[in-house]
Amino acid sequence: MTTDHTPTGLIGASIRRVEDPVLVAGKGCYVDDIQLPGMLYLAFLRTTYPHAKIISINTNAAKAMAGVLAVVTGEDVKQLNIPVAPMVQDQKIPPHPLLARGAVHEAGVAVAAVVAQSRALAQDAAGAIEVEYEALPSVIDAEKALEPGAPLAREELNSNICYVATKKGGDVDTAFAQAEHICRMHIASPRQVALAIEPRGIVVKPEPTGDLTVWLSTQAPHRVRGDLATALGFPEHKIRVIAPDVGGGFGSKGPLYREYVLACHLALKLGRPIKWIATRSEDFVTTIQGRDQAMTSELALKKDGTILGLKVRVVANLGAYLYSSTAGPPQRMMGMAPGSYQIQNCHVEVVAVFTNTTPTGPYRGAGRPESVLNIERLIDKAAKELGLDRLAMRRKNFIRPEQFPYKTGVGVEYDSGDYEKSLAEAMRLSDYDKLIRERDAARGRGELVGVGVSTFVEPSGGAGFESGTVRVERTGEITVLTGSSSHGQGHETSYAQVIADKMHVSMDHVAIRHGDTLAIQQGVGTFGSRSMVMGGGSMTLAAERVIQKARRIAAHLVEAAPEDMMQADGGFAVAGVPEKKVTWRQIAAAAYGGRVPPGMEPGLQETVFFDPRREAWGFGAHVAMVRIDRETGKPTIEKLVLVDDCGVIINPMIVEGQVHGGVAQGLGEALREQMLFGEEGQALTGTLMNYAVMRAGDMPHLTVGETITPNPFNPLGVKGVGEAGTNGAPPAVANAMMDALAPLGIDHIDMPYTAPKLWEAIRQAERRPAARS
Amino acid sequence: MFPASFGYVAAHSVEEAVQLLTKHGEDAKLLAGGHSLIPAMKLRLASPRTLIDLATVPGLRGVRMDGNTLAIGALTVYADVASSELVQKHLPGLVDAASVIGDVQVRNRGTIGGSIAHADPGADFPVILTALNASFVLQPRSGSRTVAADDFFIDFYTTAMAANEVLTEIRVPLPMAGSGTAYVKLPHPASGYVVVSAGALITRQPSGSCALARVALGGLGSGPVRAVATETELQGKPLTPEVIAAAAARAAEETDPEGDTYASAEYKRHVAIVYTRRAIEAAVQRASAS
Ligand SMILES: Cc1cc2nc3c(=O)[nH]c(=O)nc-3n(C[C@H](O)[C@H](O)[C@H](O)COP(=O)(O)OP(=O)(O)OC[C@H]3O[C@@H](n4cnc5c(N)ncnc54)[C@H](O)[C@@H]3O)c2cc1C
């Protein structure tokens, strides 16, 4: 499959995003922009109890309201459920009805639904439904849920454990027996809300033909279509799912949600289109949330800092119900525990737990940030305990460039890397030695200033296949159909760069189409930093096949040998005779006009389903400098340097944007975001008035750098980068915070580092006699 | 969410607004900038049947000098307060407050009168206006009355204003020569509202000692709280950093703030002390510069 491809300069160019003018001008089309004649509106009555028995539901008043077409409760739709396939052996999968039946297990779950002629009316009617509950004891914290005598989150089960999964490599017992030092740590990552700017929503239209057209704010139209068909018992080939413009997802818009199945069911039943758009309050408590894992680790070491072995136990909070992706993130630790270090003796145990909280699931990083946080904090803690330099300790244990492809202690093969180089670049960009001098000077003045580093790996791609079709149209323009649908990533730009570059045409010659199951072959979707690795990979392979075929057609047209046809601007030319040129338009005319070489199929379109059967391991080094106001605890990020290696870079501006976005969410986790549930399980931070999401104005200055280590297992040499910011930045900030507080004898605080929390820790430490110097 | 359905009437004079309020009684609400009322309606915390719009009443917007008093129309938006040359010259502490309320959109819609009338415990203007010894002009059915800030804020969202009164003007006495004013705020990281804030008016004698101190705190109670002990402590003393710190240390005395998901009661009391000191220091610096 080698080509005579010469770079056209499009791959690697910071081309402005072609999709933005439409979106910035407010001319995009989101689900809520879809208006259909005769459309009805769906609204829900949601419980505020985290765990309760439903004694009675009275829907009479709602049903009697003019303009209300249907009021349904769990019993009315008891045949319908959210389908969930097990991910782990012996996984418990408790029932997941569309509307609560008999009991509610999380605040936010819907007890009844109303269909009415207007949105306001539907809400009014839902408010008129009366429900009587009997409160049941609830459990919020996953570690507490494992204690003997803890209330059962799901009374159908005999314990709160959904699954236990383990991964073992090497000889952990011997490693720990030989250890000269063991570093122990307990660390918890706060629960975060995905908070896409566009809340979830659906419009569904039953077609006269019996088909179903669904507009959905989703990251994975094909996957959701399959699940929807299963949930409804409705033929998949009669469902068309369209993801129009989608305003962010961050993993939370992957699965099939209860409201979607119910909207389709009711639309079919009533024979009318139905719209449901989550309010912000609904989106807060019903959309899968992220993180909420506690890790207990032991690191076996030699005194010189050599790591001998690692044990990690993860207790992950899954919430009350399983969505298709809920069980996934905690398992990341089983592939990522050793991070960028040579740790051949590993033992990882993951205990996934049900609680009476909103279900969790993938959120930008999806288990990667937790894994990175764990090993990066451990390394810093261990270095401190051993009195070693934390960078020297990292270098000592790094997997070395010549060891790739490298099989880790948990049995995963990393493709390529140069971790030293990335760390060196981060030190150069941050002027690391100067930061340390500044820190020391500030410390001398009694100020709390700290510097922290993280050197991390970031698996991307994976999750099965992705598909790409490259079609040269009759006029020679190129249409690309990708199963990887965009929800803000810039696919229309970066994919067009790839194909235009490969096929020697200008970008406006290429149209990228995605997000419509009618137009696109089976596909998967966009999540897990997979788009360029998987979507880009598949369309590149498809383009190469088209090029091979086109070369033969071109040769046929000019009566030359295919080997003599070279790619040239806008098509092909005979080698050494550049004026003997065949354009894509001429080739296409031949392909569709019966002038292909004998024995060749007509047409000029190729589809590739790409599955490299391995993930792409990006990596990076982040450096943070923080200052904490000793008087109020208020933290400030003074410097943040982010060096990421995602292999070959298609569009540097888009890559930088991905890093910025990830860092914003990572800093949210590190500094201020946390979804809290009260003693009684009610959401305490379920609005933007008390959930402190990062806003543009809260962002510090970012310095973004890169190293480039091409991925040898990918047609484009690329790795993902979408989650770099959420992976690398929080541990760098955490290490910097703990460095700042080290003079006070504080060695660990969990994120988020809010001013009141830091002040409390400082105050406690200052009261300890030892710290008073 | 969506508000319950409601009616709308535009008032064209204060008298008409009062008449409409009287006519519709409990079911009606005045609408100013709408930046507290509309969100409350969307969350169904308020469901008025009728909104009486004040935006259409002429003469309620703008800042003017009235003798020794700065008179600010109730419908003046924060951005206009902050950019008023009169306010900038005489009351920089009010500029401090007007500049840190919400975001740009809020500052271009929210009105000073609405903020005062709404009396949100997390609001900024009530605090600084208490420190500045402002008073509020209320127009009932006939005539008008003026209530001092100290007597105006009664409880959470509750003021001395009667249901059928309209707040028309905010009056702030010009500080004496040698005065400085300042306002500092610890905003909630999510809402941007006050966690704790401090407003100060300090008059400095040529000798450098304190002739007058008024300090008000936000976030510690149901409304603005005067830091009486701090004020007393400063009175007549030289305004040195030590004196200011000692006085500020008493700011949270007799306050009993409530802890919440962001900050504990102890933290609020502690920050009140720190911010009181910072507000006084900033006011003293301005007094010295003037
Ligand atoms: C995103 C956001 C952030 C915000 N952040 C802050 C902040 O940081 N600090 C802060 O202080 N505030 C903040 N606010 C609130 C904002 O300042 C409001 O504008 C203010 O509280 C109310 O003023 P308004 O003109 O919008 O009044 P409206 O919302 O129109 O009215 C509020 C109440 O006052 C009554 N009222 C209004 N005007 C009069 C009058 N002249 N006479 C009698 N009654 C009247 C109304 O009937 C109503 O009950 C924020 C608001 C938003 C939406």
mmCIF file of N, CA, C and O and ligand atoms in Angstrom, chain A residues 689 695, chain B residues 21 28-39 51-52 54 60 74-78 97 100-103 106-107 109-120 122-126 137-138 161-163 165-170 183 185 187 191-194, ligand 1:
data_model
loop_
_atom_site.group_PDB
_atom_site.id
_atom_site.type_symbol
_atom_site.label_atom_id
_atom_site.label_comp_id
_atom_site.label_asym_id
_atom_site.label_seq_id
_atom_site.Cartn_x
_atom_site.Cartn_y
_atom_site.Cartn_z
ATOM 1 N N MET A 689 -25.166 27.598 40.151
ATOM 2 C CA MET A 689 -24.982 28.530 41.257
ATOM 3 C C MET A 689 -24.043 27.952 42.313
ATOM 4 O O MET A 689 -23.479 28.685 43.107
ATOM 5 N N ARG A 695 -14.715 28.713 34.043
ATOM 6 C CA ARG A 695 -15.162 29.571 32.944
ATOM 7 C C ARG A 695 -13.930 30.187 32.297
ATOM 8 O O ARG A 695 -12.842 30.156 32.878
ATOM 9 N N LEU B 21 -49.570 48.329 41.282
ATOM 10 C CA LEU B 21 -49.205 47.459 42.406
ATOM 11 C C LEU B 21 -50.372 47.315 43.363
ATOM 12 O O LEU B 21 -50.681 46.213 43.835
ATOM 13 N N ALA B 28 -48.821 40.723 41.908
ATOM 14 C CA ALA B 28 -47.997 41.497 40.977
ATOM 15 C C ALA B 28 -46.582 41.682 41.503
ATOM 16 O O ALA B 28 -46.343 41.647 42.704
ATOM 17 N N LYS B 29 -45.654 41.858 40.566
ATOM 18 C CA LYS B 29 -44.267 42.174 40.932
ATOM 19 C C LYS B 29 -43.739 43.228 39.984
ATOM 20 O O LYS B 29 -44.033 43.211 38.795
ATOM 21 N N LEU B 30 -42.941 44.140 40.554
ATOM 22 C CA LEU B 30 -42.259 45.111 39.704
ATOM 23 C C LEU B 30 -41.129 44.406 38.979
ATOM 24 O O LEU B 30 -40.462 43.546 39.543
ATOM 25 N N LEU B 31 -40.922 44.802 37.732
ATOM 26 C CA LEU B 31 -39.818 44.256 36.950
ATOM 27 C C LEU B 31 -38.826 45.371 36.667
ATOM 28 O O LEU B 31 -39.185 46.384 36.087
ATOM 29 N N ALA B 32 -37.585 45.186 37.104
ATOM 30 C CA ALA B 32 -36.544 46.177 36.780
ATOM 31 C C ALA B 32 -35.607 45.526 35.765
ATOM 32 O O ALA B 32 -35.986 45.324 34.620
ATOM 33 N N GLY B 33 -34.397 45.117 36.197
ATOM 34 C CA GLY B 33 -33.482 44.455 35.256
ATOM 35 C C GLY B 33 -33.851 43.003 35.000
ATOM 36 O O GLY B 33 -33.388 42.385 34.047
ATOM 37 N N GLY B 34 -34.675 42.457 35.872
ATOM 38 C CA GLY B 34 -35.136 41.080 35.690
ATOM 39 C C GLY B 34 -34.095 40.015 36.000
ATOM 40 O O GLY B 34 -34.345 38.837 35.795
ATOM 41 N N HIS B 35 -32.947 40.415 36.510
ATOM 42 C CA HIS B 35 -31.879 39.434 36.668
ATOM 43 C C HIS B 35 -31.911 38.671 37.985
ATOM 44 O O HIS B 35 -31.099 37.785 38.207
ATOM 45 N N SER B 36 -32.834 38.996 38.832
ATOM 46 C CA SER B 36 -33.128 38.118 39.973
ATOM 47 C C SER B 36 -34.524 37.535 39.805
ATOM 48 O O SER B 36 -34.753 36.357 40.059
ATOM 49 N N LEU B 37 -35.429 38.396 39.354
ATOM 50 C CA LEU B 37 -36.832 37.983 39.280
ATOM 51 C C LEU B 37 -37.065 36.889 38.227
ATOM 52 O O LEU B 37 -37.719 35.879 38.513
ATOM 53 N N ILE B 38 -36.514 37.079 37.029
ATOM 54 C CA ILE B 38 -36.795 36.105 35.960
ATOM 55 C C ILE B 38 -36.204 34.721 36.300
ATOM 56 O O ILE B 38 -36.901 33.711 36.154
ATOM 57 N N PRO B 39 -34.947 34.661 36.781
ATOM 58 C CA PRO B 39 -34.450 33.340 37.192
ATOM 59 C C PRO B 39 -35.331 32.699 38.264
ATOM 60 O O PRO B 39 -35.594 31.497 38.208
ATOM 61 N N LEU B 51 -46.464 41.150 35.756
ATOM 62 C CA LEU B 51 -45.225 41.901 35.909
ATOM 63 C C LEU B 51 -45.480 43.343 35.510
ATOM 64 O O LEU B 51 -46.060 43.613 34.459
ATOM 65 N N ILE B 52 -45.047 44.255 36.368
ATOM 66 C CA ILE B 52 -45.203 45.687 36.071
ATOM 67 C C ILE B 52 -43.812 46.223 35.745
ATOM 68 O O ILE B 52 -42.946 46.285 36.611
ATOM 69 N N LEU B 54 -40.816 48.558 35.054
ATOM 70 C CA LEU B 54 -40.367 49.901 35.408
ATOM 71 C C LEU B 54 -39.464 50.512 34.333
ATOM 72 O O LEU B 54 -39.187 51.710 34.359
ATOM 73 N N LEU B 60 -35.895 57.520 35.900
ATOM 74 C CA LEU B 60 -35.381 56.709 37.003
ATOM 75 C C LEU B 60 -33.952 56.242 36.764
ATOM 76 O O LEU B 60 -33.412 55.472 37.543
ATOM 77 N N ALA B 74 -33.075 54.631 40.597
ATOM 78 C CA ALA B 74 -33.206 53.206 40.933
ATOM 79 C C ALA B 74 -32.981 52.299 39.726
ATOM 80 O O ALA B 74 -32.534 51.168 39.865
ATOM 81 N N LEU B 75 -33.273 52.791 38.541
ATOM 82 C CA LEU B 75 -33.157 51.945 37.343
ATOM 83 C C LEU B 75 -31.776 52.028 36.687
ATOM 84 O O LEU B 75 -31.580 51.529 35.582
ATOM 85 N N THR B 76 -30.831 52.668 37.344
ATOM 86 C CA THR B 76 -29.480 52.779 36.780
ATOM 87 C C THR B 76 -28.797 51.410 36.825
ATOM 88 O O THR B 76 -28.763 50.769 37.875
ATOM 89 N N VAL B 77 -28.276 50.995 35.679
ATOM 90 C CA VAL B 77 -27.628 49.671 35.653
ATOM 91 C C VAL B 77 -26.201 49.787 36.196
ATOM 92 O O VAL B 77 -25.607 50.862 36.197
ATOM 93 N N TYR B 78 -25.662 48.630 36.631
ATOM 94 C CA TYR B 78 -24.355 48.625 37.315
ATOM 95 C C TYR B 78 -23.261 49.225 36.448
ATOM 96 O O TYR B 78 -22.391 49.943 36.939
ATOM 97 N N ALA B 97 -17.640 47.907 43.904
ATOM 98 C CA ALA B 97 -18.758 46.962 44.027
ATOM 99 C C ALA B 97 -19.448 46.761 42.681
ATOM 100 O O ALA B 97 -19.694 45.616 42.262
ATOM 101 N N VAL B 100 -17.770 44.285 40.257
ATOM 102 C CA VAL B 100 -17.568 42.846 40.533
ATOM 103 C C VAL B 100 -18.892 42.092 40.656
ATOM 104 O O VAL B 100 -18.927 40.933 41.055
ATOM 105 N N ILE B 101 -19.974 42.741 40.287
ATOM 106 C CA ILE B 101 -21.264 42.052 40.319
ATOM 107 C C ILE B 101 -21.403 41.212 39.058
ATOM 108 O O ILE B 101 -21.260 41.723 37.949
ATOM 109 N N GLY B 102 -21.670 39.930 39.231
ATOM 110 C CA GLY B 102 -21.961 39.050 38.101
ATOM 111 C C GLY B 102 -20.945 39.184 36.982
ATOM 112 O O GLY B 102 -19.744 39.294 37.204
ATOM 113 N N ASP B 103 -21.449 39.198 35.757
ATOM 114 C CA ASP B 103 -20.597 39.319 34.582
ATOM 115 C C ASP B 103 -21.048 40.538 33.763
ATOM 116 O O ASP B 103 -21.931 41.274 34.181
ATOM 117 N N VAL B 106 -24.776 40.801 33.188
ATOM 118 C CA VAL B 106 -25.516 41.164 34.402
ATOM 119 C C VAL B 106 -25.322 42.651 34.695
ATOM 120 O O VAL B 106 -26.273 43.359 35.039
ATOM 121 N N ARG B 107 -24.115 43.131 34.506
ATOM 122 C CA ARG B 107 -23.831 44.530 34.835
ATOM 123 C C ARG B 107 -24.500 45.499 33.857
ATOM 124 O O ARG B 107 -24.659 46.668 34.155
ATOM 125 N N ARG B 109 -27.572 44.843 32.695
ATOM 126 C CA ARG B 109 -29.024 44.683 32.844
ATOM 127 C C ARG B 109 -29.486 44.946 34.276
ATOM 128 O O ARG B 109 -30.546 45.524 34.487
ATOM 129 N N GLY B 110 -28.726 44.480 35.228
ATOM 130 C CA GLY B 110 -29.153 44.592 36.622
ATOM 131 C C GLY B 110 -29.165 46.043 37.070
ATOM 132 O O GLY B 110 -28.318 46.845 36.671
ATOM 133 N N THR B 111 -30.151 46.410 37.904
ATOM 134 C CA THR B 111 -30.280 47.796 38.346
ATOM 135 C C THR B 111 -29.963 47.903 39.829
ATOM 136 O O THR B 111 -30.204 46.972 40.602
ATOM 137 N N ILE B 112 -29.450 49.069 40.195
ATOM 138 C CA ILE B 112 -29.085 49.278 41.594
ATOM 139 C C ILE B 112 -30.327 49.194 42.486
ATOM 140 O O ILE B 112 -30.289 48.618 43.563
ATOM 141 N N GLY B 113 -31.448 49.709 41.974
ATOM 142 C CA GLY B 113 -32.687 49.641 42.752
ATOM 143 C C GLY B 113 -33.166 48.209 42.915
ATOM 144 O O GLY B 113 -33.617 47.800 43.993
ATOM 145 N N GLY B 114 -33.062 47.441 41.840
ATOM 146 C CA GLY B 114 -33.485 46.039 41.899
ATOM 147 C C GLY B 114 -32.654 45.272 42.900
ATOM 148 O O GLY B 114 -33.169 44.446 43.669
ATOM 149 N N SER B 115 -31.354 45.542 42.913
ATOM 150 C CA SER B 115 -30.475 44.849 43.832
ATOM 151 C C SER B 115 -30.837 45.171 45.278
ATOM 152 O O SER B 115 -30.867 44.286 46.140
ATOM 153 N N ILE B 116 -31.126 46.456 45.531
ATOM 154 C CA ILE B 116 -31.480 46.883 46.895
ATOM 155 C C ILE B 116 -32.836 46.302 47.301
ATOM 156 O O ILE B 116 -33.000 45.747 48.386
ATOM 157 N N ALA B 117 -33.806 46.395 46.378
ATOM 158 C CA ALA B 117 -35.156 45.934 46.694
ATOM 159 C C ALA B 117 -35.187 44.424 46.905
ATOM 160 O O ALA B 117 -35.913 43.910 47.748
ATOM 161 N N HIS B 118 -34.362 43.719 46.132
ATOM 162 C CA HIS B 118 -34.369 42.263 46.208
ATOM 163 C C HIS B 118 -33.730 41.779 47.507
ATOM 164 O O HIS B 118 -34.111 40.743 48.047
ATOM 165 N N ALA B 119 -32.719 42.506 47.993
ATOM 166 C CA ALA B 119 -32.077 42.201 49.277
ATOM 167 C C ALA B 119 -31.583 40.760 49.366
ATOM 168 O O ALA B 119 -31.802 40.070 50.368
ATOM 169 N N ASP B 120 -30.914 40.327 48.343
ATOM 170 C CA ASP B 120 -30.306 38.993 48.353
ATOM 171 C C ASP B 120 -29.152 39.010 49.380
ATOM 172 O O ASP B 120 -28.347 39.936 49.374
ATOM 173 N N GLY B 122 -26.541 37.515 49.307
ATOM 174 C CA GLY B 122 -25.245 37.438 48.624
ATOM 175 C C GLY B 122 -24.988 38.629 47.706
ATOM 176 O O GLY B 122 -24.092 38.588 46.883
ATOM 177 N N ALA B 123 -25.790 39.684 47.837
ATOM 178 C CA ALA B 123 -25.659 40.825 46.930
ATOM 179 C C ALA B 123 -24.570 41.790 47.400
ATOM 180 O O ALA B 123 -24.220 41.823 48.574
ATOM 181 N N ASP B 124 -24.068 42.575 46.451
ATOM 182 C CA ASP B 124 -22.958 43.482 46.742
ATOM 183 C C ASP B 124 -23.401 44.881 47.173
ATOM 184 O O ASP B 124 -22.862 45.436 48.125
ATOM 185 N N PHE B 125 -24.344 45.456 46.432
ATOM 186 C CA PHE B 125 -24.691 46.857 46.705
ATOM 187 C C PHE B 125 -25.194 47.098 48.135
ATOM 188 O O PHE B 125 -24.850 48.111 48.738
ATOM 189 N N PRO B 126 -26.026 46.204 48.677
ATOM 190 C CA PRO B 126 -26.489 46.482 50.043
ATOM 191 C C PRO B 126 -25.320 46.696 51.009
ATOM 192 O O PRO B 126 -25.402 47.535 51.904
ATOM 193 N N VAL B 137 -35.032 56.227 48.701
ATOM 194 C CA VAL B 137 -36.278 56.985 48.577
ATOM 195 C C VAL B 137 -37.378 56.050 48.085
ATOM 196 O O VAL B 137 -37.233 55.417 47.036
ATOM 197 N N LEU B 138 -38.432 55.961 48.867
ATOM 198 C CA LEU B 138 -39.541 55.067 48.532
ATOM 199 C C LEU B 138 -40.765 55.905 48.223
ATOM 200 O O LEU B 138 -41.039 56.896 48.897
ATOM 201 N N MET B 161 -39.442 48.043 52.901
ATOM 202 C CA MET B 161 -40.327 48.573 51.863
ATOM 203 C C MET B 161 -41.687 47.862 51.926
ATOM 204 O O MET B 161 -41.732 46.644 52.077
ATOM 205 N N ALA B 162 -42.777 48.644 51.799
ATOM 206 C CA ALA B 162 -44.110 48.031 51.784
ATOM 207 C C ALA B 162 -44.387 47.453 50.396
ATOM 208 O O ALA B 162 -43.730 47.819 49.420
ATOM 209 N N ALA B 163 -45.364 46.567 50.336
ATOM 210 C CA ALA B 163 -45.629 45.832 49.095
ATOM 211 C C ALA B 163 -45.997 46.769 47.939
ATOM 212 O O ALA B 163 -45.734 46.456 46.791
ATOM 213 N N GLU B 165 -44.921 49.905 47.444
ATOM 214 C CA GLU B 165 -44.010 51.040 47.306
ATOM 215 C C GLU B 165 -43.032 50.774 46.172
ATOM 216 O O GLU B 165 -42.688 49.636 45.888
ATOM 217 N N VAL B 166 -42.575 51.884 45.566
ATOM 218 C CA VAL B 166 -41.557 51.787 44.531
ATOM 219 C C VAL B 166 -40.303 52.493 45.052
ATOM 220 O O VAL B 166 -40.396 53.604 45.602
ATOM 221 N N LEU B 167 -39.173 51.838 44.898
ATOM 222 C CA LEU B 167 -37.896 52.466 45.231
ATOM 223 C C LEU B 167 -37.494 53.316 44.036
ATOM 224 O O LEU B 167 -37.402 52.798 42.913
ATOM 225 N N THR B 168 -37.318 54.617 44.260
ATOM 226 C CA THR B 168 -37.055 55.493 43.111
ATOM 227 C C THR B 168 -35.620 55.982 43.054
ATOM 228 O O THR B 168 -35.091 56.230 41.974
ATOM 229 N N GLU B 169 -34.995 56.139 44.223
ATOM 230 C CA GLU B 169 -33.668 56.764 44.196
ATOM 231 C C GLU B 169 -32.809 56.260 45.350
ATOM 232 O O GLU B 169 -33.310 55.974 46.439
ATOM 233 N N ILE B 170 -31.517 56.204 45.076
ATOM 234 C CA ILE B 170 -30.539 55.856 46.108
ATOM 235 C C ILE B 170 -29.744 57.124 46.366
ATOM 236 O O ILE B 170 -29.210 57.731 45.428
ATOM 237 N N TYR B 183 -14.277 48.579 48.563
ATOM 238 C CA TYR B 183 -15.100 47.370 48.714
ATOM 239 C C TYR B 183 -14.299 46.183 48.198
ATOM 240 O O TYR B 183 -13.740 46.246 47.094
ATOM 241 N N LYS B 185 -14.320 41.754 47.833
ATOM 242 C CA LYS B 185 -15.292 40.656 47.819
ATOM 243 C C LYS B 185 -14.603 39.331 47.560
ATOM 244 O O LYS B 185 -13.754 39.229 46.669
ATOM 245 N N PRO B 187 -15.769 36.220 45.940
ATOM 246 C CA PRO B 187 -16.947 35.704 45.241
ATOM 247 C C PRO B 187 -17.038 34.179 45.357
ATOM 248 O O PRO B 187 -16.007 33.506 45.472
ATOM 249 N N SER B 191 -21.316 30.809 41.670
ATOM 250 C CA SER B 191 -22.352 31.826 41.420
ATOM 251 C C SER B 191 -21.767 33.209 41.227
ATOM 252 O O SER B 191 -22.385 34.060 40.596
ATOM 253 N N GLY B 192 -20.619 33.481 41.758
ATOM 254 C CA GLY B 192 -20.056 34.822 41.689
ATOM 255 C C GLY B 192 -20.626 35.742 42.756
ATOM 256 O O GLY B 192 -20.170 36.866 42.927
ATOM 257 N N TYR B 193 -21.662 35.289 43.469
ATOM 258 C CA TYR B 193 -22.225 36.100 44.546
ATOM 259 C C TYR B 193 -21.232 36.153 45.721
ATOM 260 O O TYR B 193 -20.251 35.418 45.759
ATOM 261 N N VAL B 194 -21.577 36.988 46.687
ATOM 262 C CA VAL B 194 -20.702 37.195 47.836
ATOM 263 C C VAL B 194 -20.619 35.940 48.715
ATOM 264 O O VAL B 194 -21.656 35.403 49.108
HETATM 265 C C1 LIG C 1 -25.692 35.358 36.431
HETATM 266 C C2 LIG C 1 -26.020 36.339 37.518
HETATM 267 C C3 LIG C 1 -25.017 36.708 38.400
HETATM 268 C C4 LIG C 1 -25.280 37.626 39.395
HETATM 269 N N1 LIG C 1 -24.277 37.966 40.241
HETATM 270 C C5 LIG C 1 -24.511 38.903 41.204
HETATM 271 C C6 LIG C 1 -23.478 39.348 42.069
HETATM 272 O O1 LIG C 1 -22.338 38.921 41.972
HETATM 273 N N2 LIG C 1 -23.769 40.281 43.005
HETATM 274 C C7 LIG C 1 -25.024 40.809 43.120
HETATM 275 O O2 LIG C 1 -25.231 41.660 43.968
HETATM 276 N N3 LIG C 1 -26.037 40.398 42.322
HETATM 277 C C8 LIG C 1 -25.803 39.473 41.365
HETATM 278 N N4 LIG C 1 -26.829 39.090 40.532
HETATM 279 C C9 LIG C 1 -28.171 39.632 40.742
HETATM 280 C C10 LIG C 1 -28.326 40.898 39.954
HETATM 281 O O3 LIG C 1 -27.526 41.884 40.538
HETATM 282 C C11 LIG C 1 -29.785 41.333 39.897
HETATM 283 O O4 LIG C 1 -29.822 42.140 38.783
HETATM 284 C C12 LIG C 1 -30.300 42.082 41.096
HETATM 285 O O5 LIG C 1 -30.285 41.265 42.239
HETATM 286 C C13 LIG C 1 -31.741 42.518 40.889
HETATM 287 O O6 LIG C 1 -31.806 43.662 40.104
HETATM 288 P P1 LIG C 1 -32.745 43.721 38.849
HETATM 289 O O7 LIG C 1 -32.718 45.105 38.353
HETATM 290 O O8 LIG C 1 -32.330 42.686 37.903
HETATM 291 O O9 LIG C 1 -34.158 43.425 39.523
HETATM 292 P P2 LIG C 1 -35.326 42.425 39.142
HETATM 293 O O10 LIG C 1 -34.826 41.053 38.997
HETATM 294 O O11 LIG C 1 -36.117 42.980 38.024
HETATM 295 O O12 LIG C 1 -36.178 42.546 40.457
HETATM 296 C C14 LIG C 1 -35.751 41.962 41.686
HETATM 297 C C15 LIG C 1 -36.789 42.225 42.770
HETATM 298 O O13 LIG C 1 -36.791 43.574 43.152
HETATM 299 C C16 LIG C 1 -38.045 44.198 42.911
HETATM 300 N N5 LIG C 1 -37.751 45.534 42.401
HETATM 301 C C17 LIG C 1 -36.946 45.833 41.363
HETATM 302 N N6 LIG C 1 -36.849 47.154 41.208
HETATM 303 C C18 LIG C 1 -37.620 47.713 42.150
HETATM 304 C C19 LIG C 1 -37.932 49.062 42.513
HETATM 305 N N7 LIG C 1 -37.386 50.093 41.858
HETATM 306 N N8 LIG C 1 -38.761 49.282 43.546
HETATM 307 C C20 LIG C 1 -39.282 48.242 44.225
HETATM 308 N N9 LIG C 1 -39.029 46.952 43.938
HETATM 309 C C21 LIG C 1 -38.213 46.696 42.909
HETATM 310 C C22 LIG C 1 -38.743 43.290 41.938
HETATM 311 O O14 LIG C 1 -40.122 43.370 42.052
HETATM 312 C C23 LIG C 1 -38.205 41.942 42.310
HETATM 313 O O15 LIG C 1 -38.915 41.422 43.400
HETATM 314 C C24 LIG C 1 -26.582 38.172 39.523
HETATM 315 C C25 LIG C 1 -27.586 37.797 38.642
HETATM 316 C C26 LIG C 1 -27.300 36.896 37.633
HETATM 317 C C27 LIG C 1 -28.399 36.521 36.685
#
